Coordinates of N, CA and C in Angstrom, one line a residue:
X250 N 118.2 87.6 114.1 CA 118.7 86.9 112.9 C 118.4 87.7 111.7
X251 N 119.3 87.6 110.7 CA 119.2 88.4 109.5 C 118.9 87.5 108.3
X252 N 118.4 88.0 107.3 CA 118.1 87.2 106.1 C 119.4 86.7 105.5
X253 N 119.4 85.5 105.0 CA 120.6 84.8 104.5 C 120.4 84.5 103.0
X254 N 121.5 84.3 102.4 CA 121.5 83.9 101.0 C 121.4 82.4 100.9
X255 N 120.3 81.9 100.2 CA 120.0 80.5 100.1 C 120.4 79.9 98.8
X256 N 120.7 80.7 97.8 CA 121.1 80.2 96.5 C 121.7 81.4 95.7
X257 N 122.7 81.0 94.9 CA 123.4 82.0 94.1 C 123.9 81.3 92.8
X258 N 123.5 81.8 91.7 CA 123.8 81.2 90.4 C 124.1 82.3 89.4
X259 N 124.9 81.9 88.4 CA 125.2 82.8 87.2 C 124.0 82.6 86.2
X260 N 123.4 83.7 85.7 CA 122.4 83.6 84.7 C 122.7 84.6 83.6
X261 N 122.0 84.5 82.5 CA 122.1 85.4 81.4 C 121.2 86.6 81.7
X262 N 121.7 87.8 81.6 CA 120.9 89.0 81.8 C 120.1 89.4 80.6
X263 N 119.3 90.4 80.7 CA 118.4 90.8 79.6 C 119.2 91.3 78.4
X264 N 120.4 91.8 78.7 CA 121.3 92.3 77.7 C 122.3 91.3 77.2
X265 N 122.2 90.1 77.6 CA 123.1 89.0 77.2 C 124.4 88.9 78.1
X266 N 124.6 89.8 79.0 CA 125.7 89.7 79.9 C 125.4 88.9 81.1
X267 N 126.4 88.3 81.7 CA 126.2 87.5 82.9 C 125.7 88.3 84.1
X268 N 124.8 87.8 84.9 CA 124.4 88.4 86.1 C 124.4 87.3 87.2
X269 N 124.5 87.7 88.4 CA 124.4 86.7 89.5 C 123.0 86.8 90.1
X270 N 122.3 85.7 90.1 CA 120.9 85.7 90.7 C 121.1 85.1 92.1
X271 N 120.6 85.9 93.1 CA 120.7 85.5 94.5 C 119.4 85.4 95.1
X272 N 119.1 84.3 95.7 CA 117.9 84.1 96.5 C 118.2 84.3 97.9
X273 N 117.3 85.1 98.6 CA 117.5 85.5 100.0 C 116.3 84.9 100.7
X274 N 116.6 84.2 101.9 CA 115.5 83.7 102.7 C 115.5 84.4 104.0
X275 N 114.3 84.9 104.3 CA 114.0 85.6 105.5 C 113.7 84.7 106.7
X276 N 113.7 85.2 107.9 CA 113.4 84.5 109.1 C 112.1 83.8 109.1
X277 N 111.1 84.5 108.4 CA 109.7 83.9 108.4 C 109.5 82.9 107.3
X278 N 110.6 82.6 106.6 CA 110.5 81.6 105.5 C 110.3 82.2 104.1
X279 N 109.9 83.5 104.1 CA 109.7 84.2 102.8 C 111.0 84.3 102.1
X280 N 110.9 84.4 100.7 CA 112.1 84.5 99.9 C 112.0 85.7 99.0
X281 N 113.2 86.1 98.5 CA 113.2 87.1 97.4 C 114.4 86.8 96.5
X282 N 114.3 87.1 95.3 CA 115.3 86.8 94.3 C 115.8 88.2 93.7
X283 N 117.1 88.4 93.7 CA 117.6 89.6 93.1 C 118.6 89.2 92.1
X284 N 118.8 90.1 91.1 CA 119.8 89.9 90.1 C 120.9 91.0 90.2
X285 N 122.1 90.6 90.2 CA 123.2 91.6 90.4 C 124.1 91.6 89.2
X286 N 124.5 92.8 88.8 CA 125.5 93.0 87.8 C 126.8 92.2 88.2
X287 N 127.3 91.4 87.2 CA 128.5 90.6 87.5 C 129.7 91.4 88.0
X288 N 130.0 92.5 87.4 CA 131.2 93.2 87.8 C 131.1 93.8 89.2
X289 N 129.9 94.4 89.5 CA 129.7 95.0 90.8 C 129.7 93.9 91.9
X290 N 129.0 92.8 91.5 CA 129.0 91.7 92.5 C 130.4 91.1 92.8
X291 N 131.2 90.9 91.7 CA 132.5 90.4 91.9 C 133.3 91.3 92.8
X292 N 133.2 92.6 92.6 CA 134.0 93.6 93.4 C 133.5 93.5 94.9
X293 N 132.2 93.3 95.1 CA 131.6 93.2 96.4 C 132.1 91.9 97.1
X294 N 132.2 90.8 96.4 CA 132.6 89.6 96.9 C 134.1 89.6 97.2
X295 N 134.9 90.3 96.4 CA 136.3 90.4 96.7 C 136.6 91.2 98.0
X296 N 135.8 92.2 98.2 CA 135.9 93.0 99.5 C 135.6 92.1 100.7
X297 N 134.6 91.2 100.5 CA 134.2 90.3 101.6 C 135.1 89.1 101.7
X298 N 136.1 88.9 100.8 CA 137.0 87.8 100.9 C 136.3 86.5 100.4
X299 N 135.3 86.6 99.6 CA 134.6 85.4 99.1 C 135.1 85.2 97.7
X300 N 135.6 83.9 97.4 CA 136.3 83.6 96.2 C 135.4 83.0 95.1
X301 N 134.2 82.5 95.5 CA 133.3 81.7 94.6 C 131.9 82.1 95.0
X302 N 131.0 82.1 94.0 CA 129.6 82.4 94.3 C 129.0 81.2 95.2
X303 N 129.6 80.1 95.1 CA 129.1 79.0 95.9 C 129.3 79.3 97.4
X304 N 130.3 80.1 97.7 CA 130.5 80.5 99.1 C 129.5 81.5 99.6
X305 N 128.7 82.0 98.8 CA 127.6 83.0 99.2 C 126.5 82.3 100.0
X306 N 126.2 81.0 99.7 CA 125.1 80.3 100.4 C 125.5 80.3 101.9
X307 N 124.5 80.8 102.7 CA 124.6 80.8 104.1 C 125.2 82.1 104.7
X308 N 125.6 83.0 103.8 CA 126.1 84.3 104.2 C 124.9 85.2 104.4
X309 N 125.1 86.2 105.3 CA 124.0 87.2 105.4 C 123.9 88.0 104.1
X310 N 122.7 88.4 103.8 CA 122.5 89.1 102.5 C 123.2 90.4 102.4
X311 N 123.6 91.0 103.5 CA 124.3 92.2 103.5 C 125.6 92.1 102.8
X312 N 126.1 90.9 102.6 CA 127.4 90.8 101.8 C 127.3 91.3 100.4
X313 N 126.1 91.2 99.8 CA 125.9 91.7 98.4 C 125.3 93.1 98.4
X314 N 125.1 93.8 99.5 CA 124.6 95.1 99.5 C 125.4 96.1 98.6
X315 N 126.7 96.1 98.8 CA 127.5 97.0 97.9 C 127.2 96.9 96.4
X316 N 127.0 95.6 96.0 CA 126.7 95.4 94.6 C 125.3 96.0 94.2
X317 N 124.4 96.0 95.1 CA 123.1 96.6 94.8 C 123.2 98.1 94.4
X318 N 124.1 98.8 95.1 CA 124.3 100.2 94.8 C 124.9 100.5 93.4
X319 N 125.5 99.5 92.8 CA 126.1 99.7 91.4 C 125.1 99.2 90.3
X320 N 124.1 98.4 90.7 CA 123.3 97.8 89.6 C 122.0 98.7 89.5
X321 N 121.9 99.3 88.3 CA 120.8 100.2 88.1 C 119.5 99.5 87.7
X322 N 119.6 98.2 87.5 CA 118.4 97.4 87.1 C 117.7 96.7 88.3
X323 N 118.3 96.8 89.5 CA 117.8 96.1 90.6 C 117.3 97.1 91.7
X324 N 116.2 96.9 92.3 CA 115.7 97.8 93.3 C 116.7 97.7 94.5
X325 N 116.7 98.8 95.3 CA 117.6 98.8 96.4 C 117.2 97.8 97.6
X326 N 115.9 97.5 97.6 CA 115.5 96.5 98.6 C 114.7 95.4 97.9
X327 N 115.1 94.2 98.1 CA 114.5 93.1 97.3 C 113.0 93.0 97.8
X328 N 112.1 92.6 96.8 CA 110.7 92.4 97.1 C 110.7 91.1 97.9
X329 N 109.9 91.1 99.0 CA 109.7 89.9 99.8 C 108.6 89.0 99.2
X330 N 108.7 87.8 99.1 CA 107.7 86.8 98.7 C 107.4 86.0 99.9
X331 N 106.1 85.9 100.2 CA 105.7 85.0 101.3 C 105.7 83.6 100.9
X332 N 106.2 82.7 101.7 CA 106.4 81.3 101.4 C 107.7 81.0 100.7
X333 N 108.0 79.8 100.5 CA 109.3 79.4 99.9 C 109.0 79.1 98.5
X334 N 109.8 79.7 97.6 CA 109.7 79.4 96.2 C 110.5 78.1 95.8
X335 N 110.1 77.4 94.8 CA 110.8 76.2 94.4 C 111.7 76.5 93.2

């Protein structure tokens, strides 16, 4: 089993531009939250055939990997947090 996307929302970035905040849930129940550049994420979703960020929930987190390569403010591997965040 692979980590899956459990939440995806549009948020304001530190520079005032929109970002996509994605929560990833791992098999052990741990979670990680990553922020993705809107343009890179949109291109990544287009390639995957996803039309809305709502469709990200339940998808494997690898769907957003191409966007991570374009976002210089996000680490290439999300930090894992033990336990489920609220």
